[in-house]
Coordinates of C-alpha atoms in Angstrom, one line a residue:
X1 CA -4.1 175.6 -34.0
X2 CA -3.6 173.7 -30.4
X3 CA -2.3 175.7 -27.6
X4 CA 0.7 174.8 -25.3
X5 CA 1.5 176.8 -22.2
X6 CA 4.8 177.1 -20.7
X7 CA 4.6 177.3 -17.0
X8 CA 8.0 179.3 -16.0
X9 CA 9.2 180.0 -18.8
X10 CA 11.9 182.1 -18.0
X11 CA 14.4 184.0 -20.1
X12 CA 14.3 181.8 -22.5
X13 CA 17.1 179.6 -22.8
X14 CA 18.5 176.6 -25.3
X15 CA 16.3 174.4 -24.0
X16 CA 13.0 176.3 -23.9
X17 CA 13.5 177.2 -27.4
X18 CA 14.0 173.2 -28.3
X19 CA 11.5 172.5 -27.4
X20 CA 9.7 175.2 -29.0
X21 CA 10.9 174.4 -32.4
X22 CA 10.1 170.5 -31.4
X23 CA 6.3 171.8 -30.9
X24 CA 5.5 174.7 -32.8
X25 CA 4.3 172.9 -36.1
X26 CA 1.2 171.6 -33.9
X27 CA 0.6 174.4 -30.6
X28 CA 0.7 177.8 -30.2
X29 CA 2.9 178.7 -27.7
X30 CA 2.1 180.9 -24.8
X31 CA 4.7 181.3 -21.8
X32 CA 3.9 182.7 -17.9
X33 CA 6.9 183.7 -15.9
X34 CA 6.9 185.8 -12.8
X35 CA 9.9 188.1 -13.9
X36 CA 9.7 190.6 -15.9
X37 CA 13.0 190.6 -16.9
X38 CA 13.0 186.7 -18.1
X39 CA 9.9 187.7 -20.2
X40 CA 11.6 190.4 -22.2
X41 CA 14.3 188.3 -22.8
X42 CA 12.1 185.1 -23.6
X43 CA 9.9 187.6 -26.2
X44 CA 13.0 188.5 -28.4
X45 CA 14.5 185.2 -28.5
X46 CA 11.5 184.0 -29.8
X47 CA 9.2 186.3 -31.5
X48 CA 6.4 184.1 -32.9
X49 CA 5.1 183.1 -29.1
X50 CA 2.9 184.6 -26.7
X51 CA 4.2 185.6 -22.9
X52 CA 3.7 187.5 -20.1
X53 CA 4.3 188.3 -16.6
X54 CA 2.4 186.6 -13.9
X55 CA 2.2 183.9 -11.0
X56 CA 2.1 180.0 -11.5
X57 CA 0.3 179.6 -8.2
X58 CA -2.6 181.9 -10.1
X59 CA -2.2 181.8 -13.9
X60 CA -4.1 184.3 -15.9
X61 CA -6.2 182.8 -18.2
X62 CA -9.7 180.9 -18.6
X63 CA -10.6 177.6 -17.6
X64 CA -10.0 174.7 -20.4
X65 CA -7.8 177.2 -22.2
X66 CA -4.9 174.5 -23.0
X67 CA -4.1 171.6 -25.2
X68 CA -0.7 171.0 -23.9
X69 CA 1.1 172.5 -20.5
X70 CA 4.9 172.6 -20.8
X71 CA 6.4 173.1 -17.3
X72 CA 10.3 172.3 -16.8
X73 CA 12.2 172.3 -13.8
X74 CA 9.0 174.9 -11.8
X75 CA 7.7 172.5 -9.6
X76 CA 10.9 172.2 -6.9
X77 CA 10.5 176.0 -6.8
X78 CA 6.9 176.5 -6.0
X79 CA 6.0 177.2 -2.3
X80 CA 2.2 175.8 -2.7
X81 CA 2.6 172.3 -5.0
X82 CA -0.8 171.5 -4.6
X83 CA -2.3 175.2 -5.4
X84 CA -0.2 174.8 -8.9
X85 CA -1.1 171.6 -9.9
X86 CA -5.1 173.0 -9.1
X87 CA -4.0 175.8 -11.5
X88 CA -2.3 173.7 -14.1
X89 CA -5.5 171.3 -14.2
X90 CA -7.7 174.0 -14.4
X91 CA -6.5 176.0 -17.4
X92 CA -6.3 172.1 -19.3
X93 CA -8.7 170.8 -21.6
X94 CA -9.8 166.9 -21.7
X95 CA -7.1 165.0 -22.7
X96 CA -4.4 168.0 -22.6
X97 CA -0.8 166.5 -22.5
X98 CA 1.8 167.4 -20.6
X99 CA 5.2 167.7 -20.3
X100 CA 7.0 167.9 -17.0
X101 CA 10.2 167.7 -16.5
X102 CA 12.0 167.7 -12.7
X103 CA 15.2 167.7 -11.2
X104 CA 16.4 163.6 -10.2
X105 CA 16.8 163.1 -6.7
X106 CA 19.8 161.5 -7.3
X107 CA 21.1 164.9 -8.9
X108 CA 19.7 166.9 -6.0
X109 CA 21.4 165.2 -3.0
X110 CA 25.1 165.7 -5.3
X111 CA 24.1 169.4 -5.4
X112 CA 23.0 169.5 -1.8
X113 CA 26.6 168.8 -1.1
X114 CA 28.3 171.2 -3.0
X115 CA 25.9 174.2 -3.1
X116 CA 25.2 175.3 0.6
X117 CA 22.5 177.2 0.1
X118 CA 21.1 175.1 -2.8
X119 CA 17.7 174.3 -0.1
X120 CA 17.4 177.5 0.9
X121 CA 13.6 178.1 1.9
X122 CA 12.4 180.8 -0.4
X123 CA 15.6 181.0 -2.5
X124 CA 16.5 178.0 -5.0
X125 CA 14.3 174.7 -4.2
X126 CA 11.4 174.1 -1.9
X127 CA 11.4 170.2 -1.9
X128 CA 13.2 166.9 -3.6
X129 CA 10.9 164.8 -5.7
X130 CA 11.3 160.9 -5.5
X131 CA 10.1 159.6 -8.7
X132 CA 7.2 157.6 -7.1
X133 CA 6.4 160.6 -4.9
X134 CA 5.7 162.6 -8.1
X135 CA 3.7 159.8 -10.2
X136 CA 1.7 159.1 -7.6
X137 CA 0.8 162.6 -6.8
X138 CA 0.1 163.1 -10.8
X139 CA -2.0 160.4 -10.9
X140 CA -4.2 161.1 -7.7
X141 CA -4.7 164.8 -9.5
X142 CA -6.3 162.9 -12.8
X143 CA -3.2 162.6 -15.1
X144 CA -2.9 159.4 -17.0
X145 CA 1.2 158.8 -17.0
X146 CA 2.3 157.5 -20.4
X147 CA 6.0 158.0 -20.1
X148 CA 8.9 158.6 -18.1
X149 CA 12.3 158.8 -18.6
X150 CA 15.5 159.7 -17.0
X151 CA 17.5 163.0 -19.2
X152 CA 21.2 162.0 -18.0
X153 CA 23.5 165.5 -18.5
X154 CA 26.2 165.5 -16.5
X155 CA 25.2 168.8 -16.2
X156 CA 26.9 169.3 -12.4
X157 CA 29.9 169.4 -13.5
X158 CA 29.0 173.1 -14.8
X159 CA 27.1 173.7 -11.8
X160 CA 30.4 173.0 -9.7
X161 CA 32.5 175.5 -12.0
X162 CA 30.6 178.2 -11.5
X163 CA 29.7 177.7 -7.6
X164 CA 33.4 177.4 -7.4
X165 CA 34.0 180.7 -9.6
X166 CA 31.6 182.3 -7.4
X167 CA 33.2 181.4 -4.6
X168 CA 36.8 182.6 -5.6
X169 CA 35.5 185.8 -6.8
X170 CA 33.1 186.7 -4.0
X171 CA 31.6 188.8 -6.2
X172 CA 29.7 187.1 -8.7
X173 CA 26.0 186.7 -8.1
X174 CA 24.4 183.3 -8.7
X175 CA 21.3 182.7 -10.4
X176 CA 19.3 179.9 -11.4
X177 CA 17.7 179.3 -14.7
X178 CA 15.8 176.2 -15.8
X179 CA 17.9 174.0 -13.2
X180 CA 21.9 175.4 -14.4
X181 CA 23.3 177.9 -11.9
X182 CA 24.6 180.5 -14.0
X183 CA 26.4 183.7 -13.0
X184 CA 24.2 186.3 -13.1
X185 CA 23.7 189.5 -15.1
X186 CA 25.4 192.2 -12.6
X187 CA 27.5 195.0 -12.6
X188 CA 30.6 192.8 -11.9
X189 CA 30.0 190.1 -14.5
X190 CA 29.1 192.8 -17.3
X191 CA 32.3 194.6 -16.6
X192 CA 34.4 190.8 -16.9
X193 CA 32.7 189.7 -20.2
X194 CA 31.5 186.5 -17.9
X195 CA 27.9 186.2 -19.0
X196 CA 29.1 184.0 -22.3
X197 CA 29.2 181.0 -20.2
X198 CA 25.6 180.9 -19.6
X199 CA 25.4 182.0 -23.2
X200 CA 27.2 178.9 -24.0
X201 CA 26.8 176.7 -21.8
X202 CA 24.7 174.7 -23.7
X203 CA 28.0 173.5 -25.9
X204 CA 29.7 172.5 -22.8
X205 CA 26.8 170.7 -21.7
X206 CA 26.7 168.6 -25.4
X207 CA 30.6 168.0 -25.1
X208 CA 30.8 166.9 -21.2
X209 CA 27.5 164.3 -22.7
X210 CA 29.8 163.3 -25.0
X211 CA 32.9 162.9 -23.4
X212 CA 31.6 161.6 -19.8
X213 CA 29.3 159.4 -20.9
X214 CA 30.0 156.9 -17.6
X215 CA 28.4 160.4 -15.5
X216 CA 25.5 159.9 -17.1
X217 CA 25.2 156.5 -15.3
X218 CA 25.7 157.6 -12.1
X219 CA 24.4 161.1 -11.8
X220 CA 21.3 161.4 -14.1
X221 CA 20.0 165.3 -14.4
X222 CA 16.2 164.8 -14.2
X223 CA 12.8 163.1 -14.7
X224 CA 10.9 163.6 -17.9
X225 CA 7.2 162.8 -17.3
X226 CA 4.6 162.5 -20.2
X227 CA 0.7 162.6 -18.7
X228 CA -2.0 163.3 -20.1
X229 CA -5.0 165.1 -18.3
X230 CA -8.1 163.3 -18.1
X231 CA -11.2 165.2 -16.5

């Protein structure tokens, strides 16, 4: 069987596993995440794949190892982009496809706005993608684009609630997973039963898509890139 490698897995959320079930009848999934805590979660919400610990910039396996790299909402984060698209060519066979999926910079410059710290070197995102910035770069590296398309979540309205929660409180910790904010796992939020909205949030998410369908116009969430690596 084919292998697909997910590059920042993390803990393994709704839309990890998606995609997972979306894939699994044709790769083998293997999963890389720097945290150790995201990979122990990521292993028991879905036991049949393969993960580990370790760092995107230098990913611990063989050349050519690859048929498919999976690799959602990383790229913002890294601190080298062109060290990690080295790595992510060098573990892909000929012809390896890939899936790449990053934030729209029409989503970014909202969140700019209403997160203060949402550009924080070192902390949440390192850059903002255009979309002709990030084909062009893809295809100078050797990756054939086949398609693109715009995911349109209205997904900021969550990210709003729960900067706005966090804010009131002054004691809830944010966090970000695979592009939501989410409160994070702490004393605080243990002891107020609050971690059920990240568990969740993915049903808010559907309903705010089905209700606001006019946000998905004007705000879309992110970039969906198809590519295919050609040595």
């Amino acid at each position: 069987m084919k292998k697909l490698l997910d590059v920042g897995c993390g803990s393994g959320g709704y839309i990890n596993l998606s995609y997972y079930k979306k894939l699994e009848q044709e790769y083998k999934i293997y999963g890389i995440d720097f945290l150790k805590k995201n990979i122990r979660s990521i292993e028991k919400r879905y036991p049949g794949g393969f993960f580990r610990v370790g760092d995107i910039h230098n990913l611990p396996f063989k050349d050519n190892s690859f048929d498919a790299i999976l690799a959602r909402h990383v790229l913002e984060h890294v601190y080298d982009i062109e060290k990690t698209i080295r790595e992510i060519k060098r573990v892909c066979k000929k012809n390896a496809e890939i899936f790449i999926a990053i934030p729209h910079p029409r989503f970014e410059y909202v969140m700019v706005h209403l997160v203060p710290h949402y550009m924080k070197k070192g902390h949440h995102h390192e850059r903002i993608f255009s979309k002709d910035e990030f084909v062009k770069m893809l295809s100078r590296e050797g990756f054939r684009i086949e398609k693109i398309t715009n995911d349109k979540w209205p997904i900021f309205i969550l990210d709003l609630f729960f900067g706005l929660l966090a804010r009131i409180s002054k004691k809830v910790r944010m966090q970000e997973q695979t592009g939501i904010f989410v409160v994070g796992e702490n004393d605080y939020t243990q002891k107020n039963k609050l971690n059920f909205l990240y568990q969740y949030s993915y049903l808010l998410i559907n309903a705010f898509n089905s209700l606001l369908p006019f946000m998905n116009i004007i705000i879309p969430f992110e970039i969906n890139v198809q590519a295919r690596y050609e040595k």
